[in-house]
Amino acid sequence: MSAAINELYAHLSAQAKLHRAVANAVLADGARLFAYPLERGVLLALGAAPGKYLRAEMLLRRRGADLRRFGAWLPSLFNDGSWYLVRRCADSEAQGLDEAEWLAAEELLR
């Protein structure tokens, strides 16, 4: 899983920086991946699949229970009611995150 999502993330990140605009893609399960260019690095957002009901209390409780593992992912509620996990990625992470980071995000969005 992480190899494919890292490839997509690297592509979106490069496109976002090149065009100085948000780049996004829909994953196989309907979840969304966004890359927003920053002066250094990108802002990465992984959104829950459409129709996925998440309660803020549960999401925040799961994250707070293991900040060492989940702390880099910041829960965000978008205007349309969809949940995203957002994190700042340095230029050194341009080729992707390790498997544990993606698994942590997936677990938070369950």
PDB file of N, CA and C in Angstrom:
ATOM      1  N   MET A   1       0.814  -1.190   0.000  1.00  0.00           N
ATOM      2  CA  MET A   1       0.000   0.000   0.000  1.00  0.00           C
ATOM      3  C   MET A   1       0.856   1.250   0.000  1.00  0.00           C
ATOM      4  N   SER A   2       1.870   1.304   0.847  1.00  0.00           N
ATOM      5  CA  SER A   2       2.635   2.541   0.982  1.00  0.00           C
ATOM      6  C   SER A   2       3.402   2.904  -0.279  1.00  0.00           C
ATOM      7  N   ALA A   3       3.846   1.922  -1.051  1.00  0.00           N
ATOM      8  CA  ALA A   3       4.584   2.234  -2.278  1.00  0.00           C
ATOM      9  C   ALA A   3       3.693   2.969  -3.272  1.00  0.00           C
ATOM     10  N   ALA A   4       2.475   2.515  -3.459  1.00  0.00           N
ATOM     11  CA  ALA A   4       1.556   3.151  -4.406  1.00  0.00           C
ATOM     12  C   ALA A   4       1.140   4.541  -3.929  1.00  0.00           C
ATOM     13  N   ILE A   5       0.831   4.670  -2.652  1.00  0.00           N
ATOM     14  CA  ILE A   5       0.395   5.978  -2.148  1.00  0.00           C
ATOM     15  C   ILE A   5       1.576   6.947  -2.108  1.00  0.00           C
ATOM     16  N   ASN A   6       2.785   6.447  -1.838  1.00  0.00           N
ATOM     17  CA  ASN A   6       3.963   7.311  -1.870  1.00  0.00           C
ATOM     18  C   ASN A   6       4.235   7.812  -3.285  1.00  0.00           C
ATOM     19  N   GLU A   7       4.038   6.951  -4.263  1.00  0.00           N
ATOM     20  CA  GLU A   7       4.214   7.363  -5.656  1.00  0.00           C
ATOM     21  C   GLU A   7       3.208   8.461  -6.017  1.00  0.00           C
ATOM     22  N   LEU A   8       1.966   8.270  -5.612  1.00  0.00           N
ATOM     23  CA  LEU A   8       0.931   9.269  -5.871  1.00  0.00           C
ATOM     24  C   LEU A   8       1.237  10.564  -5.121  1.00  0.00           C
ATOM     25  N   TYR A   9       1.633  10.442  -3.861  1.00  0.00           N
ATOM     26  CA  TYR A   9       1.985  11.614  -3.062  1.00  0.00           C
ATOM     27  C   TYR A   9       3.145  12.388  -3.696  1.00  0.00           C
ATOM     28  N   ALA A  10       4.187  11.684  -4.160  1.00  0.00           N
ATOM     29  CA  ALA A  10       5.332  12.339  -4.792  1.00  0.00           C
ATOM     30  C   ALA A  10       4.888  13.074  -6.053  1.00  0.00           C
ATOM     31  N   HIS A  11       4.019  12.448  -6.836  1.00  0.00           N
ATOM     32  CA  HIS A  11       3.508  13.082  -8.054  1.00  0.00           C
ATOM     33  C   HIS A  11       2.681  14.329  -7.714  1.00  0.00           C
ATOM     34  N   LEU A  12       1.760  14.201  -6.772  1.00  0.00           N
ATOM     35  CA  LEU A  12       0.930  15.349  -6.387  1.00  0.00           C
ATOM     36  C   LEU A  12       1.762  16.484  -5.817  1.00  0.00           C
ATOM     37  N   SER A  13       2.735  16.123  -5.003  1.00  0.00           N
ATOM     38  CA  SER A  13       3.619  17.122  -4.397  1.00  0.00           C
ATOM     39  C   SER A  13       4.374  17.902  -5.477  1.00  0.00           C
ATOM     40  N   ALA A  14       4.919  17.188  -6.453  1.00  0.00           N
ATOM     41  CA  ALA A  14       5.655  17.835  -7.544  1.00  0.00           C
ATOM     42  C   ALA A  14       4.727  18.733  -8.367  1.00  0.00           C
ATOM     43  N   GLN A  15       3.528  18.255  -8.656  1.00  0.00           N
ATOM     44  CA  GLN A  15       2.563  19.048  -9.428  1.00  0.00           C
ATOM     45  C   GLN A  15       2.132  20.295  -8.654  1.00  0.00           C
ATOM     46  N   ALA A  16       1.905  20.142  -7.362  1.00  0.00           N
ATOM     47  CA  ALA A  16       1.499  21.277  -6.534  1.00  0.00           C
ATOM     48  C   ALA A  16       2.583  22.356  -6.524  1.00  0.00           C
ATOM     49  N   LYS A  17       3.828  21.938  -6.368  1.00  0.00           N
ATOM     50  CA  LYS A  17       4.933  22.903  -6.361  1.00  0.00           C
ATOM     51  C   LYS A  17       5.127  23.546  -7.734  1.00  0.00           C
ATOM     52  N   LEU A  18       5.032  22.746  -8.788  1.00  0.00           N
ATOM     53  CA  LEU A  18       5.211  23.247 -10.142  1.00  0.00           C
ATOM     54  C   LEU A  18       4.161  24.302 -10.495  1.00  0.00           C
ATOM     55  N   HIS A  19       2.916  24.019 -10.175  1.00  0.00           N
ATOM     56  CA  HIS A  19       1.813  24.912 -10.549  1.00  0.00           C
ATOM     57  C   HIS A  19       1.415  25.884  -9.441  1.00  0.00           C
ATOM     58  N   ARG A  20       2.064  25.742  -8.292  1.00  0.00           N
ATOM     59  CA  ARG A  20       1.749  26.595  -7.137  1.00  0.00           C
ATOM     60  C   ARG A  20       0.254  26.588  -6.845  1.00  0.00           C
ATOM     61  N   ALA A  21      -0.285  25.377  -6.801  1.00  0.00           N
ATOM     62  CA  ALA A  21      -1.714  25.181  -6.563  1.00  0.00           C
ATOM     63  C   ALA A  21      -1.931  23.837  -5.885  1.00  0.00           C
ATOM     64  N   VAL A  22      -3.104  23.662  -5.332  1.00  0.00           N
ATOM     65  CA  VAL A  22      -3.447  22.389  -4.712  1.00  0.00           C
ATOM     66  C   VAL A  22      -3.561  21.315  -5.784  1.00  0.00           C
ATOM     67  N   ALA A  23      -2.982  20.166  -5.518  1.00  0.00           N
ATOM     68  CA  ALA A  23      -3.118  19.002  -6.390  1.00  0.00           C
ATOM     69  C   ALA A  23      -3.825  17.927  -5.576  1.00  0.00           C
ATOM     70  N   ASN A  24      -4.742  17.188  -6.198  1.00  0.00           N
ATOM     71  CA  ASN A  24      -5.454  16.162  -5.443  1.00  0.00           C
ATOM     72  C   ASN A  24      -5.779  14.967  -6.312  1.00  0.00           C
ATOM     73  N   ALA A  25      -6.083  13.873  -5.639  1.00  0.00           N
ATOM     74  CA  ALA A  25      -6.433  12.625  -6.326  1.00  0.00           C
ATOM     75  C   ALA A  25      -7.390  11.852  -5.438  1.00  0.00           C
ATOM     76  N   VAL A  26      -8.184  11.001  -6.082  1.00  0.00           N
ATOM     77  CA  VAL A  26      -9.093  10.112  -5.368  1.00  0.00           C
ATOM     78  C   VAL A  26      -8.459   8.730  -5.338  1.00  0.00           C
ATOM     79  N   LEU A  27      -8.391   8.133  -4.162  1.00  0.00           N
ATOM     80  CA  LEU A  27      -7.820   6.802  -4.001  1.00  0.00           C
ATOM     81  C   LEU A  27      -8.862   5.741  -4.347  1.00  0.00           C
ATOM     82  N   ALA A  28      -8.429   4.506  -4.461  1.00  0.00           N
ATOM     83  CA  ALA A  28      -9.313   3.407  -4.872  1.00  0.00           C
ATOM     84  C   ALA A  28     -10.536   3.262  -3.969  1.00  0.00           C
ATOM     85  N   ASP A  29     -10.382   3.523  -2.676  1.00  0.00           N
ATOM     86  CA  ASP A  29     -11.509   3.376  -1.751  1.00  0.00           C
ATOM     87  C   ASP A  29     -12.374   4.628  -1.661  1.00  0.00           C
ATOM     88  N   GLY A  30     -12.058   5.632  -2.474  1.00  0.00           N
ATOM     89  CA  GLY A  30     -12.827   6.869  -2.471  1.00  0.00           C
ATOM     90  C   GLY A  30     -12.238   7.959  -1.596  1.00  0.00           C
ATOM     91  N   ALA A  31     -11.242   7.626  -0.774  1.00  0.00           N
ATOM     92  CA  ALA A  31     -10.570   8.642   0.048  1.00  0.00           C
ATOM     93  C   ALA A  31      -9.852   9.622  -0.882  1.00  0.00           C
ATOM     94  N   ARG A  32      -9.549  10.801  -0.373  1.00  0.00           N
ATOM     95  CA  ARG A  32      -8.879  11.825  -1.181  1.00  0.00           C
ATOM     96  C   ARG A  32      -7.518  12.151  -0.584  1.00  0.00           C
ATOM     97  N   LEU A  33      -6.595  12.496  -1.477  1.00  0.00           N
ATOM     98  CA  LEU A  33      -5.254  12.902  -1.088  1.00  0.00           C
ATOM     99  C   LEU A  33      -4.984  14.261  -1.712  1.00  0.00           C
ATOM    100  N   PHE A  34      -4.598  15.227  -0.893  1.00  0.00           N
ATOM    101  CA  PHE A  34      -4.297  16.577  -1.345  1.00  0.00           C
ATOM    102  C   PHE A  34      -2.852  16.923  -1.041  1.00  0.00           C
ATOM    103  N   ALA A  35      -2.251  17.737  -1.885  1.00  0.00           N
ATOM    104  CA  ALA A  35      -0.930  18.311  -1.610  1.00  0.00           C
ATOM    105  C   ALA A  35      -1.034  19.806  -1.877  1.00  0.00           C
ATOM    106  N   TYR A  36      -0.657  20.592  -0.888  1.00  0.00           N
ATOM    107  CA  TYR A  36      -0.688  22.047  -0.996  1.00  0.00           C
ATOM    108  C   TYR A  36       0.748  22.546  -0.857  1.00  0.00           C
ATOM    109  N   PRO A  37       1.237  23.298  -1.842  1.00  0.00           N
ATOM    110  CA  PRO A  37       2.647  23.716  -1.789  1.00  0.00           C
ATOM    111  C   PRO A  37       2.916  24.767  -0.712  1.00  0.00           C
ATOM    112  N   LEU A  38       4.025  24.580  -0.029  1.00  0.00           N
ATOM    113  CA  LEU A  38       4.504  25.556   0.945  1.00  0.00           C
ATOM    114  C   LEU A  38       5.854  26.065   0.459  1.00  0.00           C
ATOM    115  N   GLU A  39       6.362  27.098   1.070  1.00  0.00           N
ATOM    116  CA  GLU A  39       7.683  27.599   0.690  1.00  0.00           C
ATOM    117  C   GLU A  39       8.720  26.488   0.814  1.00  0.00           C
ATOM    118  N   ARG A  40       8.611  25.727   1.885  1.00  0.00           N
ATOM    119  CA  ARG A  40       9.479  24.556   2.094  1.00  0.00           C
ATOM    120  C   ARG A  40       8.571  23.369   2.379  1.00  0.00           C
ATOM    121  N   GLY A  41       8.528  22.440   1.452  1.00  0.00           N
ATOM    122  CA  GLY A  41       7.714  21.252   1.643  1.00  0.00           C
ATOM    123  C   GLY A  41       6.286  21.431   1.152  1.00  0.00           C
ATOM    124  N   VAL A  42       5.421  20.567   1.634  1.00  0.00           N
ATOM    125  CA  VAL A  42       4.003  20.623   1.263  1.00  0.00           C
ATOM    126  C   VAL A  42       3.145  20.321   2.484  1.00  0.00           C
ATOM    127  N   LEU A  43       1.910  20.724   2.373  1.00  0.00           N
ATOM    128  CA  LEU A  43       0.904  20.346   3.342  1.00  0.00           C
ATOM    129  C   LEU A  43       0.161  19.178   2.718  1.00  0.00           C
ATOM    130  N   LEU A  44       0.162  18.054   3.388  1.00  0.00           N
ATOM    131  CA  LEU A  44      -0.459  16.834   2.889  1.00  0.00           C
ATOM    132  C   LEU A  44      -1.764  16.619   3.641  1.00  0.00           C
ATOM    133  N   ALA A  45      -2.821  16.270   2.930  1.00  0.00           N
ATOM    134  CA  ALA A  45      -4.103  15.981   3.570  1.00  0.00           C
ATOM    135  C   ALA A  45      -4.644  14.668   3.021  1.00  0.00           C
ATOM    136  N   LEU A  46      -5.034  13.800   3.921  1.00  0.00           N
ATOM    137  CA  LEU A  46      -5.643  12.528   3.562  1.00  0.00           C
ATOM    138  C   LEU A  46      -7.054  12.543   4.114  1.00  0.00           C
ATOM    139  N   GLY A  47      -8.034  12.425   3.221  1.00  0.00           N
ATOM    140  CA  GLY A  47      -9.432  12.512   3.626  1.00  0.00           C
ATOM    141  C   GLY A  47     -10.115  11.172   3.669  1.00  0.00           C
ATOM    142  N   ALA A  48     -11.064  11.071   4.571  1.00  0.00           N
ATOM    143  CA  ALA A  48     -11.867   9.854   4.685  1.00  0.00           C
ATOM    144  C   ALA A  48     -12.703   9.663   3.433  1.00  0.00           C
ATOM    145  N   ALA A  49     -13.018   8.427   3.136  1.00  0.00           N
ATOM    146  CA  ALA A  49     -13.857   8.113   1.975  1.00  0.00           C
ATOM    147  C   ALA A  49     -15.236   8.751   2.164  1.00  0.00           C
ATOM    148  N   PRO A  50     -15.886   9.137   1.065  1.00  0.00           N
ATOM    149  CA  PRO A  50     -17.220   9.730   1.163  1.00  0.00           C
ATOM    150  C   PRO A  50     -18.189   8.802   1.896  1.00  0.00           C
ATOM    151  N   GLY A  51     -19.043   9.399   2.682  1.00  0.00           N
ATOM    152  CA  GLY A  51     -20.018   8.616   3.425  1.00  0.00           C
ATOM    153  C   GLY A  51     -19.470   8.015   4.707  1.00  0.00           C
ATOM    154  N   LYS A  52     -18.190   8.185   4.942  1.00  0.00           N
ATOM    155  CA  LYS A  52     -17.565   7.666   6.154  1.00  0.00           C
ATOM    156  C   LYS A  52     -17.932   8.582   7.308  1.00  0.00           C
ATOM    157  N   TYR A  53     -18.631   8.054   8.284  1.00  0.00           N
ATOM    158  CA  TYR A  53     -19.045   8.853   9.432  1.00  0.00           C
ATOM    159  C   TYR A  53     -17.969   8.782  10.511  1.00  0.00           C
ATOM    160  N   LEU A  54     -17.431   9.922  10.863  1.00  0.00           N
ATOM    161  CA  LEU A  54     -16.432   9.999  11.930  1.00  0.00           C
ATOM    162  C   LEU A  54     -16.926  10.970  12.986  1.00  0.00           C
ATOM    163  N   ARG A  55     -16.758  10.592  14.222  1.00  0.00           N
ATOM    164  CA  ARG A  55     -17.107  11.497  15.323  1.00  0.00           C
ATOM    165  C   ARG A  55     -15.836  12.170  15.807  1.00  0.00           C
ATOM    166  N   ALA A  56     -15.903  13.475  15.951  1.00  0.00           N
ATOM    167  CA  ALA A  56     -14.734  14.242  16.383  1.00  0.00           C
ATOM    168  C   ALA A  56     -14.185  13.706  17.694  1.00  0.00           C
ATOM    169  N   GLU A  57     -15.058  13.392  18.616  1.00  0.00           N
ATOM    170  CA  GLU A  57     -14.636  12.910  19.926  1.00  0.00           C
ATOM    171  C   GLU A  57     -13.796  11.634  19.807  1.00  0.00           C
ATOM    172  N   MET A  58     -14.240  10.698  18.985  1.00  0.00           N
ATOM    173  CA  MET A  58     -13.503   9.442  18.825  1.00  0.00           C
ATOM    174  C   MET A  58     -12.162   9.663  18.127  1.00  0.00           C
ATOM    175  N   LEU A  59     -12.174  10.473  17.079  1.00  0.00           N
ATOM    176  CA  LEU A  59     -10.948  10.758  16.340  1.00  0.00           C
ATOM    177  C   LEU A  59      -9.908  11.419  17.247  1.00  0.00           C
ATOM    178  N   LEU A  60     -10.336  12.411  18.006  1.00  0.00           N
ATOM    179  CA  LEU A  60      -9.418  13.112  18.900  1.00  0.00           C
ATOM    180  C   LEU A  60      -8.957  12.220  20.056  1.00  0.00           C
ATOM    181  N   ARG A  61      -9.842  11.365  20.540  1.00  0.00           N
ATOM    182  CA  ARG A  61      -9.469  10.450  21.619  1.00  0.00           C
ATOM    183  C   ARG A  61      -8.405   9.457  21.133  1.00  0.00           C
ATOM    184  N   ARG A  62      -8.611   8.888  19.931  1.00  0.00           N
ATOM    185  CA  ARG A  62      -7.628   7.947  19.376  1.00  0.00           C
ATOM    186  C   ARG A  62      -6.280   8.624  19.188  1.00  0.00           C
ATOM    187  N   ARG A  63      -6.305   9.838  18.625  1.00  0.00           N
ATOM    188  CA  ARG A  63      -5.058  10.563  18.389  1.00  0.00           C
ATOM    189  C   ARG A  63      -4.360  10.877  19.714  1.00  0.00           C
ATOM    190  N   GLY A  64      -5.115  11.362  20.685  1.00  0.00           N
ATOM    191  CA  GLY A  64      -4.551  11.739  21.978  1.00  0.00           C
ATOM    192  C   GLY A  64      -4.017  10.562  22.776  1.00  0.00           C
ATOM    193  N   ALA A  65      -4.547   9.367  22.526  1.00  0.00           N
ATOM    194  CA  ALA A  65      -4.111   8.181  23.266  1.00  0.00           C
ATOM    195  C   ALA A  65      -2.689   7.757  22.887  1.00  0.00           C
ATOM    196  N   ASP A  66      -2.231   8.162  21.714  1.00  0.00           N
ATOM    197  CA  ASP A  66      -0.873   7.786  21.280  1.00  0.00           C
ATOM    198  C   ASP A  66      -0.286   8.904  20.410  1.00  0.00           C
ATOM    199  N   LEU A  67       0.026  10.025  21.045  1.00  0.00           N
ATOM    200  CA  LEU A  67       0.556  11.175  20.303  1.00  0.00           C
ATOM    201  C   LEU A  67       1.890  10.895  19.637  1.00  0.00           C
ATOM    202  N   ARG A  68       2.655  10.007  20.195  1.00  0.00           N
ATOM    203  CA  ARG A  68       3.945   9.669  19.572  1.00  0.00           C
ATOM    204  C   ARG A  68       3.701   9.096  18.172  1.00  0.00           C
ATOM    205  N   ARG A  69       2.692   8.271  18.046  1.00  0.00           N
ATOM    206  CA  ARG A  69       2.394   7.626  16.767  1.00  0.00           C
ATOM    207  C   ARG A  69       1.525   8.490  15.847  1.00  0.00           C
ATOM    208  N   PHE A  70       0.522   9.156  16.417  1.00  0.00           N
ATOM    209  CA  PHE A  70      -0.464   9.874  15.616  1.00  0.00           C
ATOM    210  C   PHE A  70      -0.281  11.392  15.594  1.00  0.00           C
ATOM    211  N   GLY A  71       0.639  11.912  16.379  1.00  0.00           N
ATOM    212  CA  GLY A  71       0.758  13.346  16.584  1.00  0.00           C
ATOM    213  C   GLY A  71       1.011  14.198  15.349  1.00  0.00           C
ATOM    214  N   ALA A  72       1.670  13.645  14.336  1.00  0.00           N
ATOM    215  CA  ALA A  72       1.968  14.429  13.126  1.00  0.00           C
ATOM    216  C   ALA A  72       0.713  14.684  12.287  1.00  0.00           C
ATOM    217  N   TRP A  73      -0.307  13.847  12.478  1.00  0.00           N
ATOM    218  CA  TRP A  73      -1.552  13.975  11.707  1.00  0.00           C
ATOM    219  C   TRP A  73      -2.545  14.837  12.490  1.00  0.00           C
ATOM    220  N   LEU A  74      -2.930  15.970  11.923  1.00  0.00           N
ATOM    221  CA  LEU A  74      -3.847  16.890  12.586  1.00  0.00           C
ATOM    222  C   LEU A  74      -5.245  16.749  11.990  1.00  0.00           C
ATOM    223  N   PRO A  75      -6.222  16.340  12.793  1.00  0.00           N
ATOM    224  CA  PRO A  75      -7.584  16.201  12.280  1.00  0.00           C
ATOM    225  C   PRO A  75      -8.168  17.556  11.889  1.00  0.00           C
ATOM    226  N   SER A  76      -8.822  17.582  10.745  1.00  0.00           N
ATOM    227  CA  SER A  76      -9.446  18.811  10.245  1.00  0.00           C
ATOM    228  C   SER A  76     -10.811  18.479   9.668  1.00  0.00           C
ATOM    229  N   LEU A  77     -11.791  19.292  10.014  1.00  0.00           N
ATOM    230  CA  LEU A  77     -13.138  19.139   9.484  1.00  0.00           C
ATOM    231  C   LEU A  77     -13.329  20.212   8.416  1.00  0.00           C
ATOM    232  N   PHE A  78     -13.569  19.797   7.187  1.00  0.00           N
ATOM    233  CA  PHE A  78     -13.768  20.737   6.083  1.00  0.00           C
ATOM    234  C   PHE A  78     -15.209  21.231   6.072  1.00  0.00           C
ATOM    235  N   ASN A  79     -15.463  22.326   5.344  1.00  0.00           N
ATOM    236  CA  ASN A  79     -16.794  22.938   5.302  1.00  0.00           C
ATOM    237  C   ASN A  79     -17.885  21.987   4.843  1.00  0.00           C
ATOM    238  N   ASP A  80     -17.543  21.028   4.010  1.00  0.00           N
ATOM    239  CA  ASP A  80     -18.551  20.098   3.504  1.00  0.00           C
ATOM    240  C   ASP A  80     -18.829  18.947   4.477  1.00  0.00           C
ATOM    241  N   GLY A  81     -18.216  18.978   5.660  1.00  0.00           N
ATOM    242  CA  GLY A  81     -18.443  17.953   6.667  1.00  0.00           C
ATOM    243  C   GLY A  81     -17.497  16.774   6.574  1.00  0.00           C
ATOM    244  N   SER A  82     -16.563  16.811   5.640  1.00  0.00           N
ATOM    245  CA  SER A  82     -15.622  15.706   5.486  1.00  0.00           C
ATOM    246  C   SER A  82     -14.414  15.897   6.408  1.00  0.00           C
ATOM    247  N   TRP A  83     -13.883  14.758   6.865  1.00  0.00           N
ATOM    248  CA  TRP A  83     -12.729  14.759   7.756  1.00  0.00           C
ATOM    249  C   TRP A  83     -11.449  14.501   6.974  1.00  0.00           C
ATOM    250  N   TYR A  84     -10.419  15.244   7.323  1.00  0.00           N
ATOM    251  CA  TYR A  84      -9.094  15.070   6.736  1.00  0.00           C
ATOM    252  C   TYR A  84      -8.065  15.035   7.844  1.00  0.00           C
ATOM    253  N   LEU A  85      -7.008  14.311   7.578  1.00  0.00           N
ATOM    254  CA  LEU A  85      -5.835  14.345   8.435  1.00  0.00           C
ATOM    255  C   LEU A  85      -4.790  15.132   7.674  1.00  0.00           C
ATOM    256  N   VAL A  86      -4.266  16.164   8.303  1.00  0.00           N
ATOM    257  CA  VAL A  86      -3.342  17.078   7.649  1.00  0.00           C
ATOM    258  C   VAL A  86      -1.995  17.015   8.361  1.00  0.00           C
ATOM    259  N   ARG A  87      -0.926  17.073   7.572  1.00  0.00           N
ATOM    260  CA  ARG A  87       0.411  17.136   8.159  1.00  0.00           C
ATOM    261  C   ARG A  87       1.330  17.928   7.248  1.00  0.00           C
ATOM    262  N   ARG A  88       2.278  18.584   7.859  1.00  0.00           N
ATOM    263  CA  ARG A  88       3.298  19.326   7.117  1.00  0.00           C
ATOM    264  C   ARG A  88       4.431  18.359   6.797  1.00  0.00           C
ATOM    265  N   CYS A  89       4.787  18.287   5.526  1.00  0.00           N
ATOM    266  CA  CYS A  89       5.872  17.405   5.079  1.00  0.00           C
ATOM    267  C   CYS A  89       7.033  18.252   4.574  1.00  0.00           C
ATOM    268  N   ALA A  90       8.207  17.972   5.079  1.00  0.00           N
ATOM    269  CA  ALA A  90       9.414  18.684   4.668  1.00  0.00           C
ATOM    270  C   ALA A  90       9.834  18.258   3.268  1.00  0.00           C
ATOM    271  N   ASP A  91      10.668  19.055   2.642  1.00  0.00           N
ATOM    272  CA  ASP A  91      11.193  18.696   1.323  1.00  0.00           C
ATOM    273  C   ASP A  91      11.906  17.346   1.361  1.00  0.00           C
ATOM    274  N   SER A  92      12.491  17.002   2.496  1.00  0.00           N
ATOM    275  CA  SER A  92      13.193  15.725   2.623  1.00  0.00           C
ATOM    276  C   SER A  92      12.231  14.532   2.558  1.00  0.00           C
ATOM    277  N   GLU A  93      10.940  14.785   2.707  1.00  0.00           N
ATOM    278  CA  GLU A  93       9.925  13.730   2.615  1.00  0.00           C
ATOM    279  C   GLU A  93       9.224  13.736   1.261  1.00  0.00           C
ATOM    280  N   ALA A  94       9.832  14.371   0.278  1.00  0.00           N
ATOM    281  CA  ALA A  94       9.201  14.535  -1.034  1.00  0.00           C
ATOM    282  C   ALA A  94       8.916  13.216  -1.731  1.00  0.00           C
ATOM    283  N   GLN A  95       9.680  12.181  -1.423  1.00  0.00           N
ATOM    284  CA  GLN A  95       9.451  10.882  -2.063  1.00  0.00           C
ATOM    285  C   GLN A  95       8.473  10.015  -1.287  1.00  0.00           C
ATOM    286  N   GLY A  96       8.013  10.506  -0.153  1.00  0.00           N
ATOM    287  CA  GLY A  96       6.984   9.770   0.573  1.00  0.00           C
ATOM    288  C   GLY A  96       7.270   9.583   2.043  1.00  0.00           C
ATOM    289  N   LEU A  97       6.311   8.966   2.693  1.00  0.00           N
ATOM    290  CA  LEU A  97       6.380   8.675   4.115  1.00  0.00           C
ATOM    291  C   LEU A  97       6.602   7.177   4.287  1.00  0.00           C
ATOM    292  N   ASP A  98       7.023   6.798   5.476  1.00  0.00           N
ATOM    293  CA  ASP A  98       7.206   5.364   5.682  1.00  0.00           C
ATOM    294  C   ASP A  98       5.851   4.692   5.942  1.00  0.00           C
ATOM    295  N   GLU A  99       5.849   3.396   5.827  1.00  0.00           N
ATOM    296  CA  GLU A  99       4.609   2.609   5.946  1.00  0.00           C
ATOM    297  C   GLU A  99       3.888   2.877   7.261  1.00  0.00           C
ATOM    298  N   ALA A 100       4.633   3.031   8.350  1.00  0.00           N
ATOM    299  CA  ALA A 100       4.021   3.260   9.653  1.00  0.00           C
ATOM    300  C   ALA A 100       3.204   4.555   9.679  1.00  0.00           C
ATOM    301  N   GLU A 101       3.673   5.583   8.982  1.00  0.00           N
ATOM    302  CA  GLU A 101       2.938   6.856   8.940  1.00  0.00           C
ATOM    303  C   GLU A 101       1.599   6.708   8.214  1.00  0.00           C
ATOM    304  N   TRP A 102       1.623   6.004   7.076  1.00  0.00           N
ATOM    305  CA  TRP A 102       0.373   5.787   6.326  1.00  0.00           C
ATOM    306  C   TRP A 102      -0.586   4.904   7.120  1.00  0.00           C
ATOM    307  N   LEU A 103      -0.062   3.888   7.793  1.00  0.00           N
ATOM    308  CA  LEU A 103      -0.911   3.010   8.596  1.00  0.00           C
ATOM    309  C   LEU A 103      -1.536   3.768   9.761  1.00  0.00           C
ATOM    310  N   ALA A 104      -0.781   4.671  10.348  1.00  0.00           N
ATOM    311  CA  ALA A 104      -1.315   5.487  11.441  1.00  0.00           C
ATOM    312  C   ALA A 104      -2.473   6.343  10.940  1.00  0.00           C
ATOM    313  N   ALA A 105      -2.319   6.948   9.779  1.00  0.00           N
ATOM    314  CA  ALA A 105      -3.394   7.771   9.213  1.00  0.00           C
ATOM    315  C   ALA A 105      -4.626   6.930   8.922  1.00  0.00           C
ATOM    316  N   GLU A 106      -4.417   5.771   8.326  1.00  0.00           N
ATOM    317  CA  GLU A 106      -5.540   4.868   8.040  1.00  0.00           C
ATOM    318  C   GLU A 106      -6.280   4.488   9.311  1.00  0.00           C
ATOM    319  N   GLU A 107      -5.505   4.176  10.349  1.00  0.00           N
ATOM    320  CA  GLU A 107      -6.118   3.781  11.616  1.00  0.00           C
ATOM    321  C   GLU A 107      -6.933   4.918  12.228  1.00  0.00           C
ATOM    322  N   LEU A 108      -6.429   6.123  12.146  1.00  0.00           N
ATOM    323  CA  LEU A 108      -7.170   7.262  12.674  1.00  0.00           C
ATOM    324  C   LEU A 108      -8.480   7.499  11.927  1.00  0.00           C
ATOM    325  N   LEU A 109      -8.479   7.249  10.653  1.00  0.00           N
ATOM    326  CA  LEU A 109      -9.685   7.497   9.847  1.00  0.00           C
ATOM    327  C   LEU A 109     -10.707   6.364   9.915  1.00  0.00           C
ATOM    328  N   ARG A 110     -10.402   5.273  10.588  1.00  0.00           N
ATOM    329  CA  ARG A 110     -11.360   4.147  10.710  1.00  0.00           C
ATOM    330  C   ARG A 110     -12.489   4.491  11.620  1.00  0.00           C
TER     331      ARG A 110
END
